[in-house]
Amino acid sequence: MRVNRILLSSALVVVALVIQVSVLARLHLPGAVPDLMLLTVLGLALVYGHVGGALIGFGAGLLADLAPPADHAAGRYALVLCLVGYLAGLVKPETGRLKSATGPMVVVVAAAIGSTLLYAGVGALVGDTAARHVGLGGLLFTAVLYDLLLAPFVVPGIMALARRAENDPLAETGSAAKSTDISSGWLSGGTGLRIGGQRNGMRVKAARARMARAGRIKGVKRL
């Protein structure tokens, strides 16, 4: 991974962990806890691909395993986020375009379900039966619900930061001039706003205003 990717990913993961432990974990919501670490890994994996997603997921999970008040075996969450980051990176758009929010939202749902099941399964192997007492069905439902509600406010911003940190965001596909930023696609698809169309419309209006101003100046000079 590049140095700028490592620095940005490390900073985002640390911020996400601090918010996760100090804020989200203390809300005492029913069922699962909103997983900001998972959403951070997903956002970075959708930009950096499966290799970067796996590395970031492993590092983020290991940091979460070691950070207090963790009460589970070290490496458990690292395994979960490593697999989630790898699989999420596999669905990275090759052209860098994201026409709607449907695909990413499906990725969020699959990641929330998969991470919960995998975490509970690994816990069962090491003798942790907490998921049975809480209720696996309730955990799955609340995990999906909380992550879906939080994702539109987290994932697009992380993807935009990751794109800006790249020197040439779409150089690998050779279509930097024609492709739309991934985060813009998420926002336009999720909110129904045509961001690109709005920008083009503003440019056309500005061009017309300049032409009208030039015409008035020429008319004055002729007089």
Tab-separated table of C-alpha atoms in Angstrom:
chain	number	residue	atom	x	y	z
A	1	MET	CA	0.000	0.000	0.000
A	2	ARG	CA	1.081	3.556	-0.627
A	3	VAL	CA	2.189	5.779	2.221
A	4	ASN	CA	-0.746	8.165	1.789
A	5	ARG	CA	-3.152	5.231	1.899
A	6	ILE	CA	-1.581	3.916	5.086
A	7	LEU	CA	-1.664	7.309	6.802
A	8	LEU	CA	-5.245	8.061	5.814
A	9	SER	CA	-6.496	4.580	6.675
A	10	SER	CA	-4.746	4.630	10.046
A	11	ALA	CA	-6.201	8.027	10.926
A	12	LEU	CA	-9.736	7.034	9.902
A	13	VAL	CA	-9.565	3.730	11.761
A	14	VAL	CA	-8.321	5.386	14.957
A	15	VAL	CA	-11.050	8.048	14.805
A	16	ALA	CA	-13.676	5.393	14.136
A	17	LEU	CA	-12.448	3.307	17.077
A	18	VAL	CA	-12.524	6.266	19.463
A	19	ILE	CA	-16.087	7.153	18.432
A	20	GLN	CA	-17.099	3.494	18.575
A	21	VAL	CA	-15.824	2.994	22.123
A	22	SER	CA	-16.544	6.384	23.660
A	23	VAL	CA	-19.891	7.226	22.021
A	24	LEU	CA	-21.686	4.420	20.197
A	25	ALA	CA	-20.937	1.735	22.771
A	26	ARG	CA	-22.376	3.934	25.528
A	27	LEU	CA	-25.711	4.561	23.846
A	28	HIS	CA	-27.025	1.261	25.237
A	29	LEU	CA	-29.204	0.627	22.214
A	30	PRO	CA	-31.205	-2.613	22.125
A	31	GLY	CA	-29.423	-5.465	20.397
A	32	ALA	CA	-26.204	-4.778	18.528
A	33	VAL	CA	-24.001	-1.692	18.580
A	34	PRO	CA	-23.679	0.472	15.423
A	35	ASP	CA	-20.439	-0.737	13.866
A	36	LEU	CA	-18.522	2.333	12.730
A	37	MET	CA	-15.342	0.286	12.307
A	38	LEU	CA	-17.087	-2.001	9.835
A	39	LEU	CA	-18.395	0.928	7.782
A	40	THR	CA	-14.939	2.512	7.729
A	41	VAL	CA	-13.394	-0.677	6.379
A	42	LEU	CA	-16.150	-0.974	3.777
A	43	GLY	CA	-15.668	2.590	2.544
A	44	LEU	CA	-11.911	2.140	2.161
A	45	ALA	CA	-12.244	-1.303	0.575
A	46	LEU	CA	-14.630	0.028	-2.087
A	47	VAL	CA	-11.879	2.443	-3.152
A	48	TYR	CA	-8.650	0.498	-2.548
A	49	GLY	CA	-9.818	-2.957	-3.644
A	50	HIS	CA	-9.657	-6.401	-2.074
A	51	VAL	CA	-5.966	-6.388	-1.077
A	52	GLY	CA	-6.161	-2.991	0.584
A	53	GLY	CA	-9.503	-3.880	2.138
A	54	ALA	CA	-8.114	-7.072	3.655
A	55	LEU	CA	-5.052	-5.307	5.107
A	56	ILE	CA	-7.080	-2.417	6.485
A	57	GLY	CA	-9.692	-4.781	7.887
A	58	PHE	CA	-7.087	-6.895	9.651
A	59	GLY	CA	-5.369	-3.855	11.164
A	60	ALA	CA	-8.656	-2.263	12.236
A	61	GLY	CA	-9.935	-5.501	13.732
A	62	LEU	CA	-6.716	-6.152	15.616
A	63	LEU	CA	-6.772	-2.640	17.027
A	64	ALA	CA	-10.356	-3.171	18.164
A	65	ASP	CA	-9.378	-6.508	19.724
A	66	LEU	CA	-6.662	-4.873	21.810
A	67	ALA	CA	-8.461	-1.658	22.730
A	68	PRO	CA	-10.249	-1.609	26.093
A	69	PRO	CA	-12.845	-2.602	27.132
A	70	ALA	CA	-12.488	-5.574	24.754
A	71	ASP	CA	-13.516	-8.810	26.486
A	72	HIS	CA	-12.861	-11.336	23.712
A	73	ALA	CA	-9.862	-13.202	22.368
A	74	ALA	CA	-7.384	-11.107	20.397
A	75	GLY	CA	-7.581	-11.718	16.673
A	76	ARG	CA	-11.269	-12.579	16.613
A	77	TYR	CA	-12.508	-9.294	15.194
A	78	ALA	CA	-9.362	-8.970	13.079
A	79	LEU	CA	-10.332	-12.153	11.240
A	80	VAL	CA	-13.876	-10.909	10.716
A	81	LEU	CA	-12.911	-7.497	9.325
A	82	CYS	CA	-10.122	-8.968	7.223
A	83	LEU	CA	-12.585	-11.225	5.404
A	84	VAL	CA	-15.192	-8.469	5.142
A	85	GLY	CA	-12.651	-6.019	3.716
A	86	TYR	CA	-11.421	-8.562	1.187
A	87	LEU	CA	-14.912	-9.477	-0.032
A	88	ALA	CA	-16.052	-5.846	-0.153
A	89	GLY	CA	-12.993	-4.933	-2.209
A	90	LEU	CA	-13.963	-7.528	-4.804
A	91	VAL	CA	-17.056	-5.504	-5.742
A	92	LYS	CA	-15.091	-2.292	-6.259
A	93	PRO	CA	-16.317	-0.649	-9.503
A	94	GLU	CA	-13.658	-1.120	-12.159
A	95	THR	CA	-14.397	2.212	-13.841
A	96	GLY	CA	-14.687	4.113	-10.572
A	97	ARG	CA	-18.326	4.878	-11.310
A	98	LEU	CA	-21.190	4.290	-8.944
A	99	LYS	CA	-24.514	5.064	-10.600
A	100	SER	CA	-26.755	4.271	-7.631
A	101	ALA	CA	-26.633	3.502	-3.932
A	102	THR	CA	-28.241	0.081	-4.371
A	103	GLY	CA	-24.973	-1.834	-4.724
A	104	PRO	CA	-23.216	-0.271	-1.717
A	105	MET	CA	-26.288	-0.638	0.470
A	106	VAL	CA	-26.441	-4.327	-0.429
A	107	VAL	CA	-22.761	-4.555	0.513
A	108	VAL	CA	-23.524	-2.930	3.881
A	109	VAL	CA	-26.367	-5.363	4.577
A	110	ALA	CA	-24.276	-8.379	3.581
A	111	ALA	CA	-21.331	-7.149	5.648
A	112	ALA	CA	-23.495	-6.539	8.725
A	113	ILE	CA	-25.039	-10.004	8.507
A	114	GLY	CA	-21.794	-11.753	7.601
A	115	SER	CA	-19.713	-10.061	10.280
A	116	THR	CA	-22.299	-10.821	12.976
A	117	LEU	CA	-22.571	-14.485	11.979
A	118	LEU	CA	-18.820	-14.888	11.608
A	119	TYR	CA	-18.116	-13.192	14.926
A	120	ALA	CA	-20.670	-15.397	16.676
A	121	GLY	CA	-19.326	-18.497	14.918
A	122	VAL	CA	-15.729	-17.814	15.903
A	123	GLY	CA	-16.922	-17.080	19.425
A	124	ALA	CA	-18.692	-20.442	19.577
A	125	LEU	CA	-15.454	-22.159	18.594
A	126	VAL	CA	-13.572	-20.550	21.469
A	127	GLY	CA	-16.365	-21.077	23.995
A	128	ASP	CA	-18.025	-17.656	23.896
A	129	THR	CA	-21.801	-18.215	23.936
A	130	ALA	CA	-22.901	-14.616	24.542
A	131	ALA	CA	-24.715	-14.485	21.196
A	132	ARG	CA	-26.982	-17.349	22.267
A	133	HIS	CA	-28.094	-15.539	25.399
A	134	VAL	CA	-28.752	-12.248	23.629
A	135	GLY	CA	-30.469	-13.849	20.643
A	136	LEU	CA	-28.816	-14.163	17.262
A	137	GLY	CA	-31.927	-13.092	15.369
A	138	GLY	CA	-32.197	-9.841	17.317
A	139	LEU	CA	-28.503	-9.165	16.839
A	140	LEU	CA	-28.752	-9.633	13.070
A	141	PHE	CA	-31.802	-7.384	12.731
A	142	THR	CA	-30.421	-4.548	14.853
A	143	ALA	CA	-26.946	-4.795	13.282
A	144	VAL	CA	-28.408	-4.397	9.783
A	145	LEU	CA	-30.748	-1.610	10.893
A	146	TYR	CA	-28.112	0.458	12.699
A	147	ASP	CA	-25.491	0.045	9.992
A	148	LEU	CA	-27.946	0.976	7.237
A	149	LEU	CA	-28.965	4.118	9.102
A	150	LEU	CA	-25.350	5.104	9.724
A	151	ALA	CA	-23.885	4.140	6.343
A	152	PRO	CA	-25.102	7.125	4.232
A	153	PHE	CA	-23.408	9.515	6.655
A	154	VAL	CA	-20.115	7.603	6.897
A	155	VAL	CA	-19.270	5.613	3.778
A	156	PRO	CA	-19.574	8.398	1.140
A	157	GLY	CA	-17.349	10.719	3.160
A	158	ILE	CA	-14.706	8.055	3.671
A	159	MET	CA	-14.743	7.188	-0.022
A	160	ALA	CA	-14.376	10.853	-0.942
A	161	LEU	CA	-11.400	11.268	1.397
A	162	ALA	CA	-9.779	8.145	0.002
A	163	ARG	CA	-10.217	9.421	-3.551
A	164	ARG	CA	-8.744	12.807	-2.724
A	165	ALA	CA	-5.735	11.193	-1.075
A	166	GLU	CA	-4.907	9.502	-4.384
A	167	ASN	CA	-2.707	11.447	-6.777
A	168	ASP	CA	-4.663	10.142	-9.790
A	169	PRO	CA	-7.948	8.609	-8.577
A	170	LEU	CA	-8.924	6.892	-11.822
A	171	ALA	CA	-5.523	6.423	-13.447
A	172	GLU	CA	-5.812	2.639	-13.371
A	173	THR	CA	-8.752	2.703	-15.750
A	174	GLY	CA	-7.460	5.541	-17.922
A	175	SER	CA	-10.766	7.428	-17.789
A	176	ALA	CA	-10.102	10.195	-15.303
A	177	ALA	CA	-11.744	12.822	-17.477
A	178	LYS	CA	-14.963	10.893	-18.056
A	179	SER	CA	-15.582	8.892	-14.868
A	180	THR	CA	-17.614	10.127	-11.949
A	181	ASP	CA	-16.346	10.016	-8.407
A	182	ILE	CA	-17.614	7.016	-6.435
A	183	SER	CA	-18.823	9.060	-3.497
A	184	SER	CA	-20.755	11.387	-5.837
A	185	GLY	CA	-22.452	8.339	-7.320
A	186	TRP	CA	-23.462	7.121	-3.869
A	187	LEU	CA	-24.891	10.511	-2.910
A	188	SER	CA	-26.687	11.098	-6.193
A	189	GLY	CA	-28.089	7.559	-6.198
A	190	GLY	CA	-29.150	7.667	-2.579
A	191	THR	CA	-30.724	11.117	-2.556
A	192	GLY	CA	-32.035	11.330	-6.111
A	193	LEU	CA	-30.011	14.486	-6.790
A	194	ARG	CA	-28.220	14.725	-10.113
A	195	ILE	CA	-24.994	16.288	-8.933
A	196	GLY	CA	-23.293	16.137	-12.319
A	197	GLY	CA	-26.304	17.661	-14.044
A	198	GLN	CA	-26.414	20.505	-11.542
A	199	ARG	CA	-22.753	21.278	-12.116
A	200	ASN	CA	-23.188	21.264	-15.898
A	201	GLY	CA	-26.210	23.512	-15.624
A	202	MET	CA	-24.265	26.019	-13.534
A	203	ARG	CA	-21.439	25.992	-16.077
A	204	VAL	CA	-23.879	26.636	-18.947
A	205	LYS	CA	-25.470	29.535	-17.067
A	206	ALA	CA	-22.071	31.055	-16.338
A	207	ALA	CA	-21.051	30.733	-20.002
A	208	ARG	CA	-24.268	32.415	-21.147
A	209	ALA	CA	-23.735	35.251	-18.696
A	210	ARG	CA	-20.206	35.819	-20.003
A	211	MET	CA	-21.465	35.847	-23.619
A	212	ALA	CA	-24.200	38.341	-22.776
A	213	ARG	CA	-21.707	40.593	-20.975
A	214	ALA	CA	-19.333	40.457	-23.929
A	215	GLY	CA	-22.160	41.373	-26.312
A	216	ARG	CA	-23.069	44.441	-24.263
A	217	ILE	CA	-19.453	45.584	-24.193
A	218	LYS	CA	-19.130	45.223	-27.970
A	219	GLY	CA	-22.327	47.210	-28.463
A	220	VAL	CA	-21.011	50.061	-26.356
A	221	LYS	CA	-17.734	50.136	-28.299
A	222	ARG	CA	-19.553	50.328	-31.632
A	223	LEU	CA	-21.517	53.352	-30.467
